[in-house]
XYZ file of C-alpha atoms in Angstrom:
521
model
C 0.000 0.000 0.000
C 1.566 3.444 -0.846
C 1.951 5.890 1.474
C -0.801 8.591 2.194
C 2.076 11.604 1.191
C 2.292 10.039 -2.403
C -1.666 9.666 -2.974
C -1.940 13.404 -2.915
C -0.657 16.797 -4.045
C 1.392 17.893 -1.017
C 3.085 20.636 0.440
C 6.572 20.303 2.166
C 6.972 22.598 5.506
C 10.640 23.204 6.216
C 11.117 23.526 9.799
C 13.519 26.095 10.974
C 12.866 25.916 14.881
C 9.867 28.175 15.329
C 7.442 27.010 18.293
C 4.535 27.950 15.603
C 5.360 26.106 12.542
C 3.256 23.139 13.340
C -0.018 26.249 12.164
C 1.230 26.636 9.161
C 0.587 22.859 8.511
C -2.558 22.957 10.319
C -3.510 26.113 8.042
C -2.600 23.816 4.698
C -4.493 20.913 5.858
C -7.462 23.077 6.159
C -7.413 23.939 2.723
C -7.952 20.094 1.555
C -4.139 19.674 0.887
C -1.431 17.324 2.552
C 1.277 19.020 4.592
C 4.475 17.443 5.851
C 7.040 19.471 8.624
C 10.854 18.508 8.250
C 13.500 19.805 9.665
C 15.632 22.049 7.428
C 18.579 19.786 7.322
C 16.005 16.688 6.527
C 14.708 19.121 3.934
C 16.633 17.689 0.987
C 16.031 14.372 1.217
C 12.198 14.583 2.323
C 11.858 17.097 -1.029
C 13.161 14.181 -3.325
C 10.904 11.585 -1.617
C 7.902 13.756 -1.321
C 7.899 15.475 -5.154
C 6.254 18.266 -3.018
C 3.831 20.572 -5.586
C 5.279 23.726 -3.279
C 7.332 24.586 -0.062
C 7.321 26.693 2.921
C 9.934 27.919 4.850
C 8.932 28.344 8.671
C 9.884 31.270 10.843
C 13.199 29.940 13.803
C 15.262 31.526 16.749
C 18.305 31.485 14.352
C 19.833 34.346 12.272
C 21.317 33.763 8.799
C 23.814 36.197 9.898
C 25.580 33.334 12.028
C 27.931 31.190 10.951
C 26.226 27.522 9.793
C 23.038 29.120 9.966
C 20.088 26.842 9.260
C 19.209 27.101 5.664
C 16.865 25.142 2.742
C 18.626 23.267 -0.052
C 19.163 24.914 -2.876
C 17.299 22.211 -4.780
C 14.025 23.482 -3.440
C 15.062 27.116 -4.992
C 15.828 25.372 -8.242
C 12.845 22.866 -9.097
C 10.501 25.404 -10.257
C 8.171 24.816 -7.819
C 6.531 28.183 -5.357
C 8.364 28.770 -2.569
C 6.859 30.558 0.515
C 9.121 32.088 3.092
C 7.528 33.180 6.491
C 9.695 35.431 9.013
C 13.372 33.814 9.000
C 12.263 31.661 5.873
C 11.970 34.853 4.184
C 15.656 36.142 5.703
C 17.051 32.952 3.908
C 15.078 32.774 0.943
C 16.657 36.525 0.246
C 20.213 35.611 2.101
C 20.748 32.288 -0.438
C 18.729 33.945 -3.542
C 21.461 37.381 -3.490
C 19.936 39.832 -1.223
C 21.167 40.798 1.856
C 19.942 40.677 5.348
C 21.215 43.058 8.561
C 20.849 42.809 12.151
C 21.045 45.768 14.543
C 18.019 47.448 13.602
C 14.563 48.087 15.218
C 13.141 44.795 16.573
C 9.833 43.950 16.085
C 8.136 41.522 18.126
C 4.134 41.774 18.735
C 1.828 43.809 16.602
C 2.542 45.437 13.713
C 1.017 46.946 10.959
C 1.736 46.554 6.903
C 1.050 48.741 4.359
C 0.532 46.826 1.270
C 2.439 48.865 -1.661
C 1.713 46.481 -5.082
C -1.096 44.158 -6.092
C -0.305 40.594 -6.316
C -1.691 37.231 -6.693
C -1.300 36.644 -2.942
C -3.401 39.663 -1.596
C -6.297 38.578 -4.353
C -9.805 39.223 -2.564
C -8.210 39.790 0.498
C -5.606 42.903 0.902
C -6.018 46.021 -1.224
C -2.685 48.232 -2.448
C -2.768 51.606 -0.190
C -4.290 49.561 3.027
C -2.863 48.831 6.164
C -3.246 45.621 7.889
C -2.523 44.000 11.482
C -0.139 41.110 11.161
C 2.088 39.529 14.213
C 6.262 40.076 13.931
C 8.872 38.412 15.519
C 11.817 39.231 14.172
C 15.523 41.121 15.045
C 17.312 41.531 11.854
C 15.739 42.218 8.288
C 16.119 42.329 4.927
C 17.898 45.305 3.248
C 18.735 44.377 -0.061
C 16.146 42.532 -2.304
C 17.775 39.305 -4.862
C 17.646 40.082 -8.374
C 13.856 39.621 -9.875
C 12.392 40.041 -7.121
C 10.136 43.231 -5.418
C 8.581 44.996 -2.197
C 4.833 44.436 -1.902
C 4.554 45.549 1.754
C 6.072 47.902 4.562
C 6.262 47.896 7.896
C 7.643 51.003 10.429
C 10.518 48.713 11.599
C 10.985 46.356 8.211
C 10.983 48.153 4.838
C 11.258 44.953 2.944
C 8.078 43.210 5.225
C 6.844 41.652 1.625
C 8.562 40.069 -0.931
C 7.675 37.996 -4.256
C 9.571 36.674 -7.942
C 6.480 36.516 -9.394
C 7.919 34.738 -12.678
C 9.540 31.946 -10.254
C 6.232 31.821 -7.610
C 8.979 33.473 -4.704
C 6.883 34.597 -1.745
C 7.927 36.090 1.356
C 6.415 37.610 4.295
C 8.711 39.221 7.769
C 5.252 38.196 9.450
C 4.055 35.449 10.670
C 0.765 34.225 8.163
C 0.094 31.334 10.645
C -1.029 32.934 13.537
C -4.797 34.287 14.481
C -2.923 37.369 15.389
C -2.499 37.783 11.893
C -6.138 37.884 11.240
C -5.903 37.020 7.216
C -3.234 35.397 7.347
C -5.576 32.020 6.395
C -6.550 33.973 3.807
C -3.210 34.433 2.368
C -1.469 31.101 3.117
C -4.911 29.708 0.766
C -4.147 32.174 -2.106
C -0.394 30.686 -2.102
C -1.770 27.151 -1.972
C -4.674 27.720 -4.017
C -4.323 30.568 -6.410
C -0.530 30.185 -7.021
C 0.717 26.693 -6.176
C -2.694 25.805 -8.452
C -3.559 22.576 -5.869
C -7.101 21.525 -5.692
C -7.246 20.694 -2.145
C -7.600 16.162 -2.353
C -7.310 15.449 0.597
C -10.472 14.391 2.977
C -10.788 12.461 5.848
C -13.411 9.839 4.123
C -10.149 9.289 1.932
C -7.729 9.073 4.919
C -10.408 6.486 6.858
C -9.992 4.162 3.246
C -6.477 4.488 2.904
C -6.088 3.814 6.331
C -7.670 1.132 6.820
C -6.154 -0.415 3.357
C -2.701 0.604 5.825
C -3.635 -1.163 8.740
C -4.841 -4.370 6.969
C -1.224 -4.760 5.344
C 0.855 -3.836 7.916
C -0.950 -6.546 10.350
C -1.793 -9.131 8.022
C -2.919 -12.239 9.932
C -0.935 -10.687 13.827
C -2.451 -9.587 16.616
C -2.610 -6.417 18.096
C -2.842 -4.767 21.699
C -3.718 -0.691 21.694
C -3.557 0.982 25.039
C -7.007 2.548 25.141
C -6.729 6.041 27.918
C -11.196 6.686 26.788
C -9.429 10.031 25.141
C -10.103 10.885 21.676
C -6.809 9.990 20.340
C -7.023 6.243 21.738
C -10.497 5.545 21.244
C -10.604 6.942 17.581
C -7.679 4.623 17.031
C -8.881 1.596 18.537
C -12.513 1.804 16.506
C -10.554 2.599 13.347
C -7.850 -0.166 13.770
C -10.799 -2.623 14.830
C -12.775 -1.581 11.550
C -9.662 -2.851 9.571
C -8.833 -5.730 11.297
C -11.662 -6.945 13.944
C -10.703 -9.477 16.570
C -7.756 -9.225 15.980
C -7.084 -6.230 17.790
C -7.875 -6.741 21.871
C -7.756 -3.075 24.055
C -6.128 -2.629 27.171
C -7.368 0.099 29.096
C -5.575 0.981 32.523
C -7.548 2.493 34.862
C -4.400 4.465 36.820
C -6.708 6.267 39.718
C -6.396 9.228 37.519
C -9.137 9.201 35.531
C -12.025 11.444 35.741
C -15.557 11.188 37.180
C -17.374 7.672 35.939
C -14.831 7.198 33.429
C -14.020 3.911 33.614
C -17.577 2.985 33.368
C -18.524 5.697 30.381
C -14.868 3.535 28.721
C -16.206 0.430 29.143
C -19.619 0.792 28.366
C -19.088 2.101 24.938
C -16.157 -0.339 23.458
C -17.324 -3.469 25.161
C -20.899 -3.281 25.353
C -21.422 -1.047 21.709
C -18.498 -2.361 19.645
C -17.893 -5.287 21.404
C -14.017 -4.745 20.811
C -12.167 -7.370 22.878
C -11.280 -5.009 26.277
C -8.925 -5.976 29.264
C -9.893 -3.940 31.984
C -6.817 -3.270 34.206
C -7.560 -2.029 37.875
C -4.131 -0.252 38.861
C -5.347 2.822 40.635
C -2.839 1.167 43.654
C 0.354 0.228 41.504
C 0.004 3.861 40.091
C -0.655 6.085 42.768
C 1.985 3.916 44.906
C 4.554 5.304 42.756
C 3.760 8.418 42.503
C 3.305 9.192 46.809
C 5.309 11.674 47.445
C 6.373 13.401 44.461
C 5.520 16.835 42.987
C 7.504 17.699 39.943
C 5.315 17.503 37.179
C 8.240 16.179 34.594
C 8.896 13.500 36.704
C 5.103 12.138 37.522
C 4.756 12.546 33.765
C 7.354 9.547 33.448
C 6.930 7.725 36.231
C 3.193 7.414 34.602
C 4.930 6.613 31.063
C 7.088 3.764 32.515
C 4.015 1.855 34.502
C 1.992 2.570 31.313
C 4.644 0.759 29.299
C 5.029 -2.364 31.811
C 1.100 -2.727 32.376
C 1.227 -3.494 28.350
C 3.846 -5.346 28.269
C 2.496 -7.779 31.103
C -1.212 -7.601 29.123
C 0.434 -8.309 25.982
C 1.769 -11.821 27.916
C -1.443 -12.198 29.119
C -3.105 -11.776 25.486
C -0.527 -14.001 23.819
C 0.984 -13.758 20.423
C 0.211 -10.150 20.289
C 2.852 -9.271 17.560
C 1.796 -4.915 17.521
C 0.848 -2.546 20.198
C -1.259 0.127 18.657
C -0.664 4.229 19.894
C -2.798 6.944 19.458
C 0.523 9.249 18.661
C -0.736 12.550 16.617
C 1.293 14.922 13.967
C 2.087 17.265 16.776
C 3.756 13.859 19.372
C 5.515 12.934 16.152
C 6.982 16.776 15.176
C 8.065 17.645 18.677
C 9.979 13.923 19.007
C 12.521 14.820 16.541
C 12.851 18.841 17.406
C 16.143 19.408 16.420
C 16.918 22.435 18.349
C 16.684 20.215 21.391
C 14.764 22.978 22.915
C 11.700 22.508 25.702
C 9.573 21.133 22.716
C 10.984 17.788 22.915
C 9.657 17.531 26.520
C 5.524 18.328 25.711
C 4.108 14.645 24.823
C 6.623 12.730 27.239
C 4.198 10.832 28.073
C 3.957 9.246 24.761
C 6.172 6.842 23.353
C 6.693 8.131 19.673
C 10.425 7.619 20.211
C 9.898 3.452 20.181
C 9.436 0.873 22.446
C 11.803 -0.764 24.952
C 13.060 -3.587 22.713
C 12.340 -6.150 25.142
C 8.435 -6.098 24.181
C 9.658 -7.176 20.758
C 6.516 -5.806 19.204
C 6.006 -3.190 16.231
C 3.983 -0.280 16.476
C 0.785 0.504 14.818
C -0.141 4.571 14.886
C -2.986 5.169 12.636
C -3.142 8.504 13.217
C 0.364 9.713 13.203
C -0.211 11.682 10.258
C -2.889 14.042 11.937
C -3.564 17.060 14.179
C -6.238 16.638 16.443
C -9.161 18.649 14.878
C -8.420 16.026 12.258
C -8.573 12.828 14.627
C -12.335 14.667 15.631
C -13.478 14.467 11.637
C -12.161 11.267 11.746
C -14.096 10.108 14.453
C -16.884 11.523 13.004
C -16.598 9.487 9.837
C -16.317 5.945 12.294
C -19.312 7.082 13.796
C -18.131 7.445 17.256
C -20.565 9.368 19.478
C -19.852 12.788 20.092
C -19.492 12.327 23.780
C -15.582 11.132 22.992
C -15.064 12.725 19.675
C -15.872 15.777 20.917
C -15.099 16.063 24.641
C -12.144 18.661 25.639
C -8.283 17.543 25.409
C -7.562 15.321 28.430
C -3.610 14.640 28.437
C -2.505 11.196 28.906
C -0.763 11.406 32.484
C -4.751 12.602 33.280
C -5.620 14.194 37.090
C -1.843 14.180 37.878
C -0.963 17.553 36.272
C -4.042 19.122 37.258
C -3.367 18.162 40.642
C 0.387 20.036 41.568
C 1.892 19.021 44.111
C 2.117 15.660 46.174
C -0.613 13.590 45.347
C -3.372 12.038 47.671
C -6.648 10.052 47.318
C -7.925 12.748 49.076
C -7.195 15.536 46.468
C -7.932 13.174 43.563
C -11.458 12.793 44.637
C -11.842 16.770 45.894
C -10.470 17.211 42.172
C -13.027 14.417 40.406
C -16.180 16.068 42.048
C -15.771 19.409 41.732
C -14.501 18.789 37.384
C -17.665 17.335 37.464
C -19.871 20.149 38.895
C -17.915 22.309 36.799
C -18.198 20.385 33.428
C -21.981 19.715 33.761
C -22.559 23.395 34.562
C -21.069 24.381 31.667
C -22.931 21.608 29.587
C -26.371 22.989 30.822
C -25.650 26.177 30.151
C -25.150 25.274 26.582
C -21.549 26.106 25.997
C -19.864 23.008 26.125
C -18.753 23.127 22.578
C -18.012 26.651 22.498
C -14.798 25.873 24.617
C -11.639 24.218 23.525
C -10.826 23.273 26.853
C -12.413 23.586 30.265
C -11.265 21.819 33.930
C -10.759 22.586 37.577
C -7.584 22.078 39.251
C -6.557 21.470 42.749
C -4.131 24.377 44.021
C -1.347 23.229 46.323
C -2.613 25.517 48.888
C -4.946 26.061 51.388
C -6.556 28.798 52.895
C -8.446 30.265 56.100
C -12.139 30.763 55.674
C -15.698 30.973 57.371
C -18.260 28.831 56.314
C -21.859 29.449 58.416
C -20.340 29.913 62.366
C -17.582 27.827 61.313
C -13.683 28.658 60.666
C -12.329 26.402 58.216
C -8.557 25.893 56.564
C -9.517 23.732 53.543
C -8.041 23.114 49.847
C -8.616 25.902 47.051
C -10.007 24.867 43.247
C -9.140 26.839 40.218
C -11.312 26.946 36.944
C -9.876 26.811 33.544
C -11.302 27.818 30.305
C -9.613 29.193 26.885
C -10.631 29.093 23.778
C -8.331 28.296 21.098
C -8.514 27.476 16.910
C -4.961 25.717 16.792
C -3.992 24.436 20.899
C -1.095 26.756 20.316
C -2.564 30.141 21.611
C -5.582 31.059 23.908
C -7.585 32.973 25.335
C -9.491 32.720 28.282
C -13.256 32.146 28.312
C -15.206 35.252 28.898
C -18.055 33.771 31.650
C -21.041 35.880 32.516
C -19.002 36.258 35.962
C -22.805 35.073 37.590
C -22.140 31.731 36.244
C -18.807 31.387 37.714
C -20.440 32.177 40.810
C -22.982 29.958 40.986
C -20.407 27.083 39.926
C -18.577 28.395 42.693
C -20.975 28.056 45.052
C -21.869 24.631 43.956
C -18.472 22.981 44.543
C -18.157 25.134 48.010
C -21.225 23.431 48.949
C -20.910 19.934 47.736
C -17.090 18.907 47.563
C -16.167 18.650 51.131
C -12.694 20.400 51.873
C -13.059 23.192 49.416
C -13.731 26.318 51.061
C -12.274 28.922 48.034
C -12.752 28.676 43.838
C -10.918 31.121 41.662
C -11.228 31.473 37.722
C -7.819 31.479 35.945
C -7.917 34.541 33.387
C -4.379 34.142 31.765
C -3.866 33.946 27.636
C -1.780 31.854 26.328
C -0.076 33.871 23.642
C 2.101 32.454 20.312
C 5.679 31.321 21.422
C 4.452 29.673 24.651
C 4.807 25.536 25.109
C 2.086 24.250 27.075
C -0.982 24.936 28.753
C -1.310 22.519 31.311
């Protein structure tokens, strides 16, 4: 079975270290059209394999100004194919094309403004010559001398040269950064590059990724047996009823209930893949092994593996248990799969820890199967949607794998788990009934490692504080927080005050998460 990058017109993403370069896939892929991230010094080999029908070059920390600065091959510049340069990509694409780039000017980092000085094929119904236009900068040096054939097609106050094109080669490039929602048409633009001047008809759908998929699955497993860690998260349970379409009885889940999981979940898990699919399910009961190891310790990093490594020998001992299970199937996404191999080595690499997209130990002698390695979540939802899978788990918030532990900081206790459980609960089905459930990207209560004094009725009381969480968000890279009608928060407050015993406080977190930050949780 071929693979899915050579059934489709595609788009190869040259990654040059920025934290944001997984959007500018994301914004690709939303146009109908396969996107692949490599890093730049992969870039060569991946652009011979891929026979991409255009490039981009991704914004980075770097500056070409340094010696063995990060740069694309030159085959990319030479195989008449368009070429899109974002931020540094556009400080190389001039640097290796002729042109010159200086530091020691103006930074710009933030807002900015462009006025947009030519018409071109990449403004088409969507930026008009004279206008000014918000866009999002982060950059220190900048372009001072444009390469031969090509010319300006924007300003900015603090970069001159903000826009540049070689509109007889299909040379674009932009100081700003397209892929952000702080650039508010940037979509726009990245679709007339793809679209209007790379000329690709957007093929790719996730009906077509569920056939080819499958086709994948079959062939890879042939006759074998597989084992897939099922967490009741989208990620896992997508995979498991996709890999179980493919292949049947063949495929027997193992879902580990750690003592981490939320309200009822175990129940809601069960329920729905043994009693509705009727997938072969182990239920493991390890709430003690799990919260053994973990007494004591409060660094989130190191919870985060100590959760990895019992998840890891709970299969392995399953997989003896199943017998002649041959694959262990992974829900790993795009995103587990790009921060894996960051080659900057930078706090990236650290994010999905708690999955194992960097192999197995090699005494489980098994292969892995990862349907979905190839997509972002919003994609995984679609695809669930397409399996049929209610929309209780396709579309339920993000729930990271090492579960309650990192919303619990701190040392962890039964105690706080089930303060925790009960008042996620109350807060979760509040927000439900008032309707607004899907109008979040994420939404959950944490335990604080504090407690505080208060007076409840004629009683003094030093009990454990809860924080809310909610932020919207289009890409899981930046967010916002949720603007509540602050009565609602209220009332939730004074739900879990009244009915979680040993909660006397609730406060509602009201930090953004803006572009260039890691991790939420």
């Amino acid at each position: 079975m071929a693979d899915q990058k050579n059934l489709h017109e595609k788009v190869l993403i040259v990654d040059f270290g920025s934290q944001v370069t997984q959007l500018i896939a994301r914004r690709v892929r939303e146009e109908g059209v396969y996107s692949e991230i490599v890093p730049f010094n992969r870039a060569e080999e991946a652009f011979r394999a891929m026979r991409p029908k255009a490039v981009i070059l991704s914004g980075g920390p770097a500056s070409v100004l340094d010696a063995n600065a990060p740069l694309a091959p030159m085959t990319i510049y030479e195989a008449g194919v368009p070429v899109l340069g974002i931020c540094y990509g556009e400080q190389a694409m001039a640097q290796q094309l002729g042109g010159k780039v200086e530091g020691g000017h103006h930074r710009e980092f933030g807002r900015a403004e462009v006025t947009v000085t030519e018409d071109s094929p990449l403004f088409e119904n969507v930026w008009t010559k004279g206008e000014k236009y918000p866009v999002w900068m982060s950059h220190g040096d900048r372009v001072t001398r444009l390469p031969e054939g090509f010319r300006v097609l924007g300003t900015s106050p603090n970069a001159p040269i903000a826009i540049i094109a070689d509109e007889r080669r299909r040379f674009y490039a932009t100081q700003f950064h397209l892929e952000v929602v702080h650039t508010p048409h940037g979509a726009a633009l990245l679709r007339n590059f793809v679209r209007r001047i790379a000329g690709l008809k957007g093929d790719w759908t996730m009906r077509a990724f569920k056939e080819e998929a499958i086709a994948r699955i079959r062939a890879q497993v042939g006759k074998g047996r597989v084992i897939c860690g099922l967490s009741g998260g989208v990620d896992s349970s997508v995979a498991a009823v996709l890999i179980h379409e493919a292949i049947g009885d063949q495929l027997t889940c193992v879902f580990v209930d750690h003592g981490l999981l939320r309200l009822g979940e175990a129940q809601k898990v069960v329920a729905l893949f043994r009693g509705h699919y009727n997938i072969p399910l182990v239920h493991v009961e390890a709430a003690d092994r799990f919260l053994g190891a973990l007494e004591g310790v409060d660094e989130p990093e190191r919870k985060r593996k100590i959760i990895g490594k019992l998840f890891i020998d709970v299969f392995e001992e399953e997989a003896k248990k199943v017998g002649g299970a041959e694959f262990l199937a992974q829900g790993t996404l795009y995103p587990d799969v790009i921060e894996s191999v960051s080659f900057t080595g930078g706090p990236s690499v650290t994010i999905k820890s708690h999955h194992n997209v960097g192999g197995l130990p090699e005494r489980m002698n098994m292969k892995l199967v990862e349907p979905l390695r190839e997509l972002f979540k919003d994609e995984v939802r679609a695809l669930g949607r397409e399996l049929d899978l209610p929309d209780v788990f396709v579309g339920r918030h993000p729930f990271p794998g090492p579960g309650l532990a990192i919303r619990c900081p701190g040392a962890i206790t039964r105690e706080k788990l089930d303060i925790l459980r009960l008042a996620d609960e109350i807060y979760i089905e509040e927000i439900r009934r008032a309707g607004i459930y899907d109008d979040i990207w994420q939404a959950f209560a944490v335990i604080l490692p504090v407690k505080t004094v208060g007076v409840m009725g004629d009683h003094r009381t030093y009990d454990h504080v809860v924080g809310l969480r909610a932020v919207n968000s289009t890409d899981g890279m930046t967010a916002d927080f949720y603007s509540f009608d602050m009565r609602f928060i209220g009332h939730v407050a004074t739900r879990i005050i009244n009915e979680v015993k040993g909660v006397n406080r609730v406060v509602y977190d009201v930090t953004s998460k803006p572009p260039g930050t890691i991790e939420w949780e």
